[in-house]
Coordinates of C-alpha atoms and ligand atoms in Angstrom, one line a residue:
X34 CA 0.0 0.0 0.0
X35 CA 1.4 3.3 -1.0
X36 CA 2.3 6.1 1.4
X37 CA -0.6 8.2 0.2
X38 CA -3.0 5.6 1.5
X39 CA -1.5 5.4 5.0
X40 CA -3.4 7.0 7.9
X41 CA -2.0 7.3 11.4
X42 CA -4.4 8.4 14.1
X43 CA -5.4 8.2 17.8
X44 CA -8.5 8.4 19.8
X45 CA -8.7 11.0 22.6
X46 CA -11.5 11.5 25.1
X47 CA -12.4 12.3 28.6
X48 CA -12.4 9.3 30.9
X49 CA -15.4 7.0 30.3
X50 CA -16.6 8.8 27.2
X51 CA -16.2 5.5 25.3
X52 CA -12.7 5.5 23.8
X53 CA -12.1 1.8 24.2
X54 CA -15.5 0.7 23.1
X55 CA -15.1 2.8 19.9
X56 CA -11.7 1.4 19.3
X57 CA -13.1 -2.1 19.6
X58 CA -15.8 -1.3 17.0
X59 CA -13.2 0.0 14.6
X60 CA -11.1 -3.1 15.0
X61 CA -14.2 -5.3 14.4
X62 CA -15.2 -3.4 11.3
X63 CA -11.7 -3.7 9.8
X64 CA -11.8 -7.4 10.7
X65 CA -9.1 -7.2 13.2
X66 CA -9.6 -8.7 16.6
X67 CA -11.1 -6.6 19.3
X68 CA -8.9 -5.4 22.1
X69 CA -10.4 -7.9 24.5
X70 CA -9.9 -10.8 22.1
X71 CA -6.4 -9.6 21.4
X72 CA -5.5 -9.5 25.1
X73 CA -6.9 -13.0 25.6
X74 CA -4.9 -14.3 22.6
X75 CA -1.8 -12.7 23.6
X76 CA -2.1 -13.9 27.1
X77 CA -2.6 -17.4 25.9
X78 CA 0.5 -17.2 23.7
X79 CA 2.5 -15.6 26.4
X80 CA 1.7 -17.8 29.4
X81 CA 5.4 -17.9 30.4
X82 CA 5.6 -14.1 30.4
X83 CA 2.4 -13.8 32.3
X84 CA 3.8 -16.0 35.0
X85 CA 6.7 -13.7 35.3
X86 CA 4.4 -10.8 35.8
X87 CA 4.9 -8.9 32.6
X88 CA 2.2 -6.6 31.5
X89 CA 1.4 -6.6 27.8
X90 CA 0.8 -3.3 26.3
X91 CA -0.8 -2.9 22.9
X92 CA -0.4 0.6 21.7
X93 CA -0.3 0.6 17.9
X94 CA -2.4 -1.6 15.8
X95 CA -2.1 -1.9 12.0
X96 CA -5.5 -2.3 10.2
X97 CA -6.5 -2.6 6.6
X98 CA -9.6 -0.8 5.4
X99 CA -11.3 -1.0 2.0
X100 CA -12.8 2.5 1.6
X101 CA -15.9 3.6 -0.3
X102 CA -13.7 5.0 -3.1
X103 CA -12.6 1.4 -3.9
X104 CA -9.0 1.8 -2.6
X105 CA -7.3 0.0 0.2
X106 CA -5.9 1.9 3.1
X107 CA -3.5 1.1 5.8
X108 CA -4.5 2.5 9.2
X109 CA -2.3 2.7 12.4
X110 CA -4.5 3.2 15.4
X111 CA -2.3 4.5 18.2
X112 CA -3.4 4.2 21.8
X113 CA -3.0 7.1 24.3
X114 CA -3.0 6.8 28.0
X115 CA -6.1 8.5 29.4
X116 CA -5.3 10.4 32.6
X117 CA -4.1 13.9 33.4
X118 CA -1.0 12.5 35.1
X119 CA 0.1 11.1 31.8
X120 CA -0.2 14.3 29.8
X121 CA 3.4 14.0 28.7
X122 CA 2.9 10.5 27.4
X123 CA -0.3 11.4 25.6
X124 CA 1.6 14.2 23.9
X125 CA 4.3 11.7 22.8
X126 CA 1.8 9.2 21.4
X127 CA 0.1 12.0 19.6
X128 CA 3.4 13.0 18.0
X129 CA 3.3 9.6 16.4
X130 CA 0.2 10.3 14.4
X131 CA -1.4 12.8 11.9
X132 CA -5.0 13.0 13.1
X133 CA -7.2 12.3 16.1
X134 CA -10.8 11.3 16.8
X135 CA -12.0 13.6 19.5
X136 CA -14.7 11.6 21.3
X137 CA -17.3 13.4 23.4
X138 CA -20.1 11.7 25.3
X139 CA -23.5 12.8 24.0
X140 CA -24.9 13.2 27.5
X141 CA -21.9 14.7 29.3
X142 CA -20.6 17.1 26.6
X143 CA -17.1 18.6 26.7
X144 CA -15.1 17.9 29.9
X145 CA -11.8 19.1 31.3
X146 CA -9.8 16.3 29.9
X147 CA -11.5 16.6 26.5
X148 CA -10.0 20.1 26.4
X149 CA -6.6 19.1 27.8
X150 CA -6.3 16.4 25.2
X151 CA -7.6 18.7 22.4
X152 CA -4.9 21.2 23.2
X153 CA -2.2 18.5 23.1
X154 CA -3.5 17.5 19.7
X155 CA -3.5 21.1 18.5
X156 CA 0.1 21.5 19.8
X157 CA 1.0 18.5 17.5
X158 CA -0.8 20.1 14.5
X159 CA -3.1 17.2 14.1
X160 CA -6.3 17.0 12.1
X161 CA -9.2 16.8 14.5
X162 CA -12.3 14.7 13.8
X163 CA -15.0 15.5 16.3
X164 CA -17.2 12.5 17.2
X165 CA -20.2 12.5 19.5
X166 CA -20.5 9.1 21.1
X167 CA -23.3 7.3 23.0
X168 CA -26.0 8.9 20.9
X169 CA -28.1 5.9 21.8
X170 CA -28.4 7.1 25.4
X171 CA -31.8 8.4 26.5
X172 CA -30.1 11.4 28.1
X173 CA -28.1 12.1 24.9
X174 CA -28.3 15.7 23.7
X175 CA -26.3 15.6 20.5
X176 CA -27.6 19.0 19.4
X177 CA -26.2 20.7 22.5
X178 CA -22.9 18.9 22.2
X179 CA -22.6 19.7 18.5
X180 CA -23.0 23.4 19.4
X181 CA -20.3 23.1 22.0
X182 CA -18.0 21.5 19.4
X183 CA -18.8 24.1 16.8
X184 CA -17.9 26.9 19.2
X185 CA -14.8 25.1 20.4
X186 CA -13.3 24.0 17.1
X187 CA -14.8 26.4 14.7
X188 CA -16.2 23.4 12.7
X189 CA -19.5 23.2 11.0
X190 CA -22.3 20.9 12.1
X191 CA -21.7 18.6 9.1
X192 CA -18.2 17.8 10.2
X193 CA -19.3 16.4 13.6
X194 CA -19.9 12.7 13.5
X195 CA -22.7 11.1 15.5
X196 CA -21.9 7.6 16.8
X197 CA -22.5 4.9 19.3
X198 CA -19.8 2.5 20.2
X199 CA -22.5 0.4 21.7
X200 CA -24.9 0.0 18.8
X201 CA -22.4 0.6 16.0
X202 CA -24.0 3.7 14.6
X203 CA -21.6 6.0 12.8
X204 CA -18.6 3.7 12.7
X205 CA -18.5 3.7 8.9
X206 CA -18.7 7.5 8.9
X207 CA -15.7 7.6 11.2
X208 CA -13.7 5.3 9.0
X209 CA -14.5 7.3 5.9
X210 CA -13.6 10.5 7.7
X211 CA -10.2 9.1 8.6
X212 CA -9.6 8.4 4.9
X213 CA -10.8 11.8 3.8
X214 CA -9.6 14.1 6.5
X215 CA -6.5 12.7 8.1
X216 CA -3.5 13.6 5.9
X217 CA -1.1 10.9 4.7
X218 CA 2.3 10.9 6.4
X219 CA 4.9 13.1 4.8
X220 CA 8.5 12.3 4.6
X221 CA 10.9 10.7 2.2
X222 CA 11.8 6.9 2.4
X223 CA 15.3 7.7 1.1
X224 CA 16.1 10.4 3.6
X225 CA 18.2 9.7 6.7
X226 CA 16.2 7.8 9.3
X227 CA 14.1 9.6 11.9
X228 CA 11.9 7.3 14.0
X229 CA 10.1 8.6 17.0
X230 CA 10.0 6.4 20.1
X231 CA 6.6 6.9 21.6
X232 CA 6.6 4.1 24.1
X233 CA 9.1 1.5 25.5
X234 CA 8.6 -1.6 27.4
X235 CA 11.1 -4.0 29.0
X236 CA 11.1 -7.7 28.1
X237 CA 13.5 -9.9 30.0
X238 CA 14.3 -12.0 26.9
X239 CA 14.6 -9.5 24.2
X240 CA 15.5 -6.3 26.1
X241 CA 13.7 -3.1 25.4
X242 CA 10.8 -3.2 22.9
X243 CA 10.4 0.3 21.6
X244 CA 7.2 1.5 19.9
X245 CA 8.2 3.6 16.9
X246 CA 6.7 5.8 14.3
X247 CA 8.8 6.3 11.2
X248 CA 8.8 10.0 10.1
X249 CA 11.7 9.9 7.6
X250 CA 13.8 7.2 5.9
X251 CA 13.7 3.5 6.4
X252 CA 14.9 1.1 9.1
X253 CA 16.1 -2.5 8.4
X254 CA 17.0 -5.5 10.5
X255 CA 20.7 -5.6 11.1
X256 CA 21.1 -1.8 10.6
X257 CA 23.2 0.1 13.2
X258 CA 21.1 2.8 14.8
X259 CA 21.8 5.7 17.1
X260 CA 19.6 7.3 19.8
X261 CA 19.9 11.0 19.1
X262 CA 19.5 12.1 22.8
X263 CA 21.6 9.5 24.6
X264 CA 23.9 8.9 21.6
X265 CA 23.9 5.2 22.4
X266 CA 24.3 2.9 19.4
X267 CA 22.7 -0.5 18.8
X268 CA 22.1 -3.1 16.1
X269 CA 18.5 -3.7 15.1
X270 CA 17.5 -7.4 15.9
X271 CA 13.8 -7.3 15.1
X272 CA 11.3 -4.9 13.7
X273 CA 7.6 -5.4 13.0
X274 CA 4.0 -4.3 13.3
X275 CA 1.1 -5.3 15.4
X276 CA -1.7 -6.5 13.1
X277 CA -2.8 -7.2 15.8
X278 CA -0.3 -10.0 16.5
X279 CA 3.3 -8.9 16.6
X280 CA 4.4 -9.6 13.0
X281 CA 8.1 -9.3 12.1
X282 CA 9.1 -7.4 9.0
X283 CA 12.5 -6.9 7.2
X284 CA 12.0 -3.1 7.1
X285 CA 9.8 -0.3 8.1
X286 CA 9.5 2.9 6.2
X287 CA 7.9 6.4 6.3
X288 CA 4.3 6.2 7.7
X289 CA 4.8 2.8 9.4
X290 CA 4.1 2.4 13.1
X291 CA 5.4 -0.6 14.8
X292 CA 8.0 -2.0 17.2
X293 CA 11.8 -2.4 17.3
X294 CA 14.2 -4.4 19.4
X295 CA 18.0 -4.1 19.4
X296 CA 19.3 -5.9 22.5
X297 CA 18.8 -2.7 24.5
X298 CA 19.2 -3.7 28.2
X299 CA 18.1 -0.4 29.7
X300 CA 14.9 1.5 29.3
X301 CA 16.7 4.7 29.9
X302 CA 18.8 4.1 26.7
X303 CA 15.6 4.3 24.6
X304 CA 13.7 7.1 26.1
X305 CA 10.2 7.9 25.1
X306 CA 10.4 11.0 23.0
X307 CA 13.9 10.3 21.6
X308 CA 14.6 10.0 17.9
X309 CA 16.2 6.9 16.4
X310 CA 18.5 7.6 13.4
X311 CA 21.0 5.6 11.4
X312 CA 24.5 5.4 12.8
X313 CA 26.1 5.4 9.3
X314 CA 24.0 8.1 7.8
X315 CA 22.6 10.1 10.8
X316 CA 19.9 12.8 10.5
X317 CA 21.2 16.3 11.4
X318 CA 18.3 17.2 13.7
X319 CA 16.1 15.1 16.0
X320 CA 12.3 15.3 15.8
X321 CA 11.0 18.2 17.8
X322 CA 9.6 18.3 21.2
X323 CA 11.7 16.0 23.3
X324 CA 11.6 17.0 27.0
X325 CA 12.0 14.9 30.1
X326 CA 9.0 15.1 32.4
X327 CA 10.0 15.6 36.0
X328 CA 8.2 14.1 39.0
X329 CA 6.0 16.6 40.8
X330 CA 4.8 14.6 43.8
X331 CA 7.1 12.8 46.3
X332 CA 6.5 10.4 49.2
X333 CA 8.3 8.0 51.4
X334 CA 7.7 4.3 50.9
X335 CA 8.7 1.9 53.7
X336 CA 8.2 -1.8 54.1
X337 CA 6.0 -2.6 57.1
X338 CA 8.4 -5.5 57.8
X339 CA 12.0 -4.2 57.8
X340 CA 13.2 -7.5 56.4
X341 CA 11.4 -6.7 53.1
X342 CA 13.7 -3.8 52.4
X343 CA 15.7 -5.6 49.7
X344 CA 12.5 -6.9 48.1
X345 CA 11.2 -3.4 48.0
X346 CA 14.4 -2.2 46.3
X347 CA 14.1 -5.0 43.7
X348 CA 10.4 -4.1 43.1
X349 CA 11.3 -0.5 42.4
X350 CA 14.1 -1.5 40.1
X351 CA 11.8 -3.7 38.2
X352 CA 9.1 -1.1 37.9
X353 CA 11.6 1.6 36.9
X354 CA 12.6 -0.6 33.9
X355 CA 9.2 0.1 32.3
X356 CA 8.6 3.6 33.7
X357 CA 11.4 6.1 33.3
X358 CA 9.3 8.8 35.0
X359 CA 9.5 6.9 38.3
X360 CA 12.3 8.1 40.6
X361 CA 13.6 6.8 43.9
X362 CA 16.4 7.0 46.3
X363 CA 17.2 5.4 49.6
X364 CA 15.8 7.2 52.6
X365 CA 16.2 6.6 56.3
X366 CA 13.5 7.7 58.7
X367 CA 14.0 7.7 62.5
X368 CA 10.4 6.6 62.8
X369 CA 10.0 4.1 59.9
X370 CA 13.6 2.8 59.3
X371 CA 15.0 2.1 55.9
X372 CA 12.9 2.9 52.8
X373 CA 12.8 5.0 49.7
X374 CA 11.9 8.5 48.8
X375 CA 10.0 8.2 45.5
X376 CA 9.0 10.8 42.9
X377 CA 5.9 10.5 40.7
X378 CA 4.3 12.5 37.9
X379 CA 1.2 12.9 39.9
X380 CA -1.1 11.4 42.4
X381 CA -2.5 8.7 40.2
X382 CA 0.9 7.6 39.2
X383 CA 1.8 7.4 42.8
X384 CA -1.2 5.3 43.6
X385 CA -0.6 2.9 40.7
X386 CA 3.0 2.3 41.8
X387 CA 2.1 1.7 45.4
X388 CA -0.6 -0.7 44.4
X389 CA 1.7 -2.6 42.0
X390 CA 4.3 -3.0 44.7
X391 CA 1.8 -4.4 47.1
X392 CA 0.0 -6.6 44.6
X393 CA 2.6 -7.8 42.2
X394 CA 5.4 -8.1 44.7
X395 CA 3.5 -8.9 47.8
X396 CA 5.1 -6.3 50.1
X397 CA 3.1 -4.4 52.7
X398 CA 3.9 -0.8 52.6
X399 CA 3.8 2.2 54.9
X400 CA 3.7 5.4 52.8
X401 CA 4.0 8.9 54.0
X402 CA 1.8 11.8 52.9
X403 CA 2.8 13.1 49.4
X404 CA 4.7 16.3 49.2
X405 CA 5.7 18.7 46.4
X406 CA 9.2 20.1 45.7
X407 CA 9.8 23.4 47.5
X408 CA 12.5 25.9 46.6
X409 CA 14.1 27.3 49.8
X410 CA 16.2 30.3 49.9
X411 CA 18.5 30.3 52.9
X412 CA 19.7 33.4 54.8
X413 CA 23.2 32.8 53.5
X414 CA 21.9 33.3 50.0
X415 CA 22.0 29.7 48.9
X416 CA 18.9 28.1 47.3
X417 CA 18.1 24.4 48.0
X418 CA 15.2 22.2 46.9
X419 CA 13.3 20.2 49.5
X420 CA 11.0 17.3 48.6
X421 CA 10.8 15.8 52.1
X422 CA 9.2 18.0 54.8
X423 CA 11.4 16.5 57.5
X424 CA 14.4 18.0 55.6
X425 CA 13.0 21.6 55.7
X426 CA 15.6 23.7 57.5
X427 CA 14.7 25.7 60.6
X428 CA 12.8 28.9 60.2
X429 CA 15.7 31.0 61.4
X430 CA 17.9 30.0 58.5
X431 CA 15.3 30.4 55.8
X432 CA 14.7 33.7 54.1
X433 CA 12.0 32.6 51.6
X434 CA 10.1 29.4 50.6
X435 CA 8.7 29.1 47.1
X436 CA 6.2 26.4 46.1
X437 CA 4.8 25.2 42.7
X438 CA 1.5 26.7 41.5
X439 CA -0.8 25.1 38.9
X440 CA -3.5 26.5 36.7
X441 CA -6.5 24.4 37.6
X442 CA -9.3 24.2 35.0
X443 CA -12.6 23.0 36.4
X444 CA -15.7 22.4 34.3
X445 CA -19.0 22.2 36.2
X446 CA -22.7 22.7 35.8
X447 CA -24.0 26.2 36.8
X448 CA -25.5 25.1 40.1
X449 CA -22.1 24.2 41.6
X450 CA -20.1 27.3 40.7
X451 CA -20.5 28.6 44.3
X452 CA -19.2 25.3 45.8
X453 CA -16.3 25.1 43.5
X454 CA -15.2 28.6 44.2
X455 CA -15.5 28.0 47.9
X456 CA -13.2 25.0 47.7
X457 CA -10.7 26.8 45.5
X458 CA -10.6 29.8 47.9
X459 CA -10.1 27.5 50.9
X460 CA -7.2 25.9 49.0
X461 CA -5.5 29.3 48.7
X462 CA -6.6 29.6 45.0
X463 CA -6.5 32.8 43.1
X464 CA -9.5 33.3 40.8
X465 CA -8.4 33.7 37.1
X466 CA -11.4 33.4 34.8
X467 CA -14.9 32.0 34.3
X468 CA -16.5 31.2 31.0
X469 CA -19.9 29.9 30.1
X470 CA -19.7 27.1 27.6
X471 CA -23.5 27.1 27.2
X472 CA -26.6 27.9 29.3
X473 CA -25.6 25.4 31.9
X474 CA -21.9 24.7 32.0
X475 CA -19.1 26.8 33.2
X476 CA -15.3 26.6 32.8
X477 CA -13.6 28.1 35.9
X478 CA -9.8 28.6 36.1
X479 CA -7.9 29.2 39.3
X480 CA -4.2 29.3 40.2
X481 CA -3.7 27.1 43.2
X482 CA -0.6 25.8 45.0
X483 CA 0.1 22.2 43.8
X484 CA 0.4 21.1 47.4
X485 CA -3.2 21.9 48.0
X486 CA -4.2 19.8 44.9
X487 CA -2.1 17.0 46.3
X488 CA -4.2 17.1 49.5
X489 CA -7.8 16.0 49.0
X490 CA -8.7 18.6 46.4
X491 CA -10.1 16.2 43.9
X492 CA -12.2 14.3 46.4
X493 CA -13.7 17.4 47.8
X494 CA -14.4 18.7 44.3
X495 CA -16.2 15.4 43.5
X496 CA -18.2 15.2 46.6
X497 CA -19.3 18.9 46.6
X498 CA -20.4 18.7 43.0
X499 CA -22.0 15.2 43.1
X500 CA -19.3 14.0 40.7
X501 CA -20.3 16.6 38.0
X502 CA -17.1 18.5 38.0
X503 CA -14.2 17.6 35.8
X504 CA -10.7 18.8 36.5
X505 CA -7.3 19.2 34.9
X506 CA -4.1 21.1 35.9
X507 CA -0.9 22.5 34.4
X508 CA 2.2 23.6 36.3
X509 CA 2.6 27.4 35.9
X510 CA 5.7 28.1 38.1
X511 CA 7.1 28.7 41.5
X512 CA 5.8 31.5 43.9
X513 CA 6.9 32.6 47.3
X514 CA 4.5 31.6 50.1
X515 CA 4.5 32.0 53.9
X516 CA 5.1 28.3 54.6
X517 CA 6.3 26.6 57.8
X518 CA 7.2 23.1 58.8
X519 CA 4.9 21.5 61.3
X520 CA 6.3 18.6 63.4
X521 CA 4.2 16.0 65.2
X522 CA 5.4 14.6 68.5
X523 CA 4.2 11.3 70.0
X524 CA 5.1 10.7 73.6
X525 CA 7.4 13.8 73.3
X526 CA 9.4 12.3 70.4
X527 CA 9.3 14.1 67.0
X528 CA 8.1 11.6 64.3
X529 CA 10.0 12.7 61.2
X530 CA 7.6 10.8 58.9
X531 CA 4.7 12.8 60.1
X532 CA 6.2 16.3 59.5
X533 CA 4.5 18.4 56.8
X534 CA 4.7 21.9 55.3
X535 CA 1.8 24.2 55.8
X536 CA 0.8 27.8 55.1
X537 CA 1.2 29.8 58.3
X538 CA -2.4 31.1 58.2
X539 CA -3.7 27.5 58.4
X540 CA -1.0 26.1 60.7
X541 CA -2.9 26.4 64.0
X542 CA -6.1 24.9 62.6
X543 CA -4.3 22.1 60.8
X544 CA -2.2 21.3 63.9
X545 CA -5.3 21.0 66.0
X546 CA -7.2 18.9 63.5
X547 CA -4.3 16.5 63.1
X548 CA -3.6 16.1 66.8
X549 CA -7.3 15.2 67.2
X550 CA -7.3 12.9 64.3
X551 CA -4.2 11.0 65.5
X552 CA -5.8 10.6 68.9
X553 CA -8.6 8.7 67.2
X554 CA -6.4 6.7 64.8
X555 CA -3.7 5.5 67.2
X556 CA -5.0 2.8 69.4
X557 CA -4.6 3.0 73.2
X558 CA -1.3 1.9 74.5
X559 CA -0.3 0.6 77.9
X560 CA 0.4 4.2 79.0
X561 CA -0.9 7.6 78.2
X562 CA 0.5 9.2 75.0
X563 CA 0.5 12.9 74.4
X564 CA 0.1 14.0 70.8
X565 CA 1.5 17.4 70.0
X566 CA 1.8 19.6 66.9
X567 CA 4.7 22.0 66.9
X568 CA 6.2 24.8 64.7
X569 CA 9.9 24.9 65.7
X570 CA 9.9 24.8 69.5
X571 CA 6.4 26.1 69.8
X572 CA 3.6 23.6 70.6
X573 CA 0.5 24.8 68.8
X574 CA -1.9 21.9 69.5
X575 CA -2.1 18.9 71.8
X576 CA -4.3 15.9 72.5
X577 CA -4.0 12.8 74.6
X578 CA -4.4 9.1 73.8
X579 CA -5.6 7.6 77.1
X580 CA -4.0 4.5 78.5
X581 CA -5.6 1.1 77.7
X582 CA -8.1 -0.1 80.2
X583 CA -9.1 -3.6 79.5
X584 CA -8.2 -6.6 77.3
X585 CA -10.5 -6.5 74.2
X586 CA -11.3 -10.2 74.8
X587 CA -12.7 -9.6 78.2
X588 CA -15.8 -8.2 76.5
X589 CA -16.8 -11.5 75.2
X590 CA -15.6 -13.5 78.1
X591 CA -17.6 -16.7 78.3
X592 CA -19.2 -15.8 75.0
X593 CA -19.1 -17.9 71.9
X594 CA -15.7 -18.9 70.6
X595 CA -16.3 -17.8 67.0
X596 CA -16.9 -14.3 68.0
X597 CA -13.7 -14.4 70.0
X598 CA -11.8 -15.7 67.0
X599 CA -13.2 -13.0 64.8
X600 CA -12.1 -10.3 67.2
X601 CA -8.6 -11.8 67.3
X602 CA -8.4 -12.0 63.6
X603 CA -9.6 -8.4 63.2
X604 CA -6.9 -7.4 65.7
X605 CA -4.3 -9.3 63.7
X606 CA -5.5 -7.7 60.4
X607 CA -5.1 -4.3 62.1
X608 CA -1.7 -5.2 63.4
X609 CA -0.4 -5.9 59.9
X610 CA 0.0 -2.3 59.2
X611 CA 1.1 -1.2 62.6
X612 CA 4.6 0.2 63.1
X613 CA 6.4 0.6 66.3
X614 CA 7.5 4.2 66.3
X615 CA 9.7 4.9 69.3
X616 CA 7.5 3.6 72.2
X617 CA 4.2 3.9 70.3
X618 CA 2.4 1.6 68.0
X619 CA 1.1 3.6 65.0
X620 CA -1.2 2.4 62.2
X621 CA -0.6 3.1 58.5
X622 CA -3.6 5.5 58.3
X623 CA -1.9 7.8 60.8
X624 CA 0.8 8.6 58.2
X625 CA -1.7 9.6 55.7
X626 CA -3.9 11.5 58.2
X627 CA -2.1 14.8 57.5
X628 CA -4.0 14.7 54.2
X629 CA -7.5 15.0 55.6
X630 CA -7.8 18.2 57.3
X631 CA -11.5 19.3 57.3
Ligands
LIG822 P1 -11.4 5.0 30.0 O1 -10.5 3.9 29.4 O2 -11.7 4.7 31.5 O3 -11.0 6.4 29.7 O4 -12.8 4.8 29.3 P2 -13.1 4.9 27.8 O5 -13.2 6.3 27.4 O6 -12.2 4.0 27.1 O7 -14.6 4.3 27.9 P3 -15.1 2.9 27.7 O8 -15.1 2.5 26.2 O9 -14.5 2.0 28.7 O10 -16.7 3.2 28.0 C1 -17.1 3.7 29.2 C2 -18.5 3.2 29.5 O11 -19.4 3.8 28.6 C3 -18.6 1.7 29.5 O12 -19.5 1.4 30.5 C4 -19.3 1.5 28.1 O13 -20.0 0.3 28.1 C5 -20.1 2.7 27.9 N1 -20.3 3.1 26.5 C6 -19.3 3.2 25.6 N2 -19.8 3.6 24.4 C7 -21.1 3.7 24.6 C8 -22.2 4.0 23.7 O14 -22.1 4.3 22.5 N3 -23.5 4.0 24.2 C9 -23.7 3.6 25.5 N4 -24.9 3.7 26.0 N5 -22.7 3.3 26.4 C10 -21.4 3.3 25.9

């Protein structure tokens, strides 16, 4: 199939607007297997790998489509990760294609992530095909959503496709629109090679498997290639496409999207966003837009059982192989012992990694509350960065603390504007703008410290708007704030893992709330335990955990044995995540309690 008949595209959407369902329908219509069938098939073929706990990612499928004009077309459908935390990866995947289907739910309309994804597509100069999905829903209001899309994109009504991934309406229109509107890839097969790496995955047998999109030139098996950023060189061992099974080829050329292996042992040697060129005949310039995404959220991760420390290190090493945005370094806490300080792209990324360590590696974790990176100017003129509250220098030696701010975009029905503004104000937000999208929906922007977003912003937003608000954020820069470190003392010992940074205006209230919360969360001990919140040497709040009175079991003394066992089991379950901190036994929740501050 000639280059003119190649179409490379992605589907972008707000979460749950039906991206996967639509992709399945497109695969069915082009007689490829659906994603679900593919996964099953792959898993069957890769039992061995599955046993070793490798996740199989499918991110570029090659399809053949016989169009209404009688010609055959080659499609590459490129998958994009869905969540705000992965903006950077979305942007890279989009750089691999020439057009996108912008999918919007017919009942929900445009949401925050619809916009965020749209802007990324526009940044990449992509052709945008608006699709209203789920028009079969009783609550569908395609006319309203069409109007929104007309206003947003400056398109006409006729350019908006009405579809239902569920019933199959509109799928043919979508396929024809891809043929007619998405441009064919440009570039010369004879020019020096430029292949964009838009994903990479580690396989213990073959090394790194890079997902690539060929923008210029041709790549062949056996060819010597060079990574333009890292300047590392390798010899190509296998190239191929997913159609949808991995199918080896002798060469890939302009417009092809597939995979490449070259005995690359280290994921960091084939970074997502880097350009692969030929070592013999290198391109002079890499493809545009390479930039490394830095972690924005940090937390401490410690094994509940200290003897699992090495397992935890191995788990992090394994995860890092497939995830170059994960950072970690050894950390020692007086309270929690040996562990790691880890950096993540955002909260979701953090949760995913924690869950994978617990599930896939079977290690129980104690995690500390997430923190952002602070810039601290010391009185001697030096500037340091602090990502661990316990490392914040004393107030006397600090002349200024700066914290990261984000621009938060919140989309919400009219009725909730008041609640949203209240939350944003309480989170130290500065109002920026408010725009009506239609009679009922409003787009509100605030500048808010990232640290406040990291606390329970999203949960509050969801509960206050009954789930109607959608939310997205972008880093805008560092600003000076009146921040202090608050320490927590248990039985008169400072617990380093509980320290946090707080705005001075909220310090007293937060201290009080946390002292009370800890009193409830920490079980009674054999002796009375004072809980104190302090700024420097000044105690700002105090509560007391009373001494234990009776054995729990005495309650059901003489009672039936199964109840007794249940109680014991419950106690054991609770024990699992307890940690002896100095003289006090502290449960996991206590380390996260600093997050909930209402
Ligand atoms: P994420 O991967 O979570 O971002 O979701 P997604 O955008 O891929 O959406 P997905 O395809 O998983 O669909 C979300 C939900 O909407 C599922 O419960 C689907 O069954 C449902 N759904 C998808 N398309 C349609 C449609 O055309 N009509 C109706 N009624 N429901 C649909």
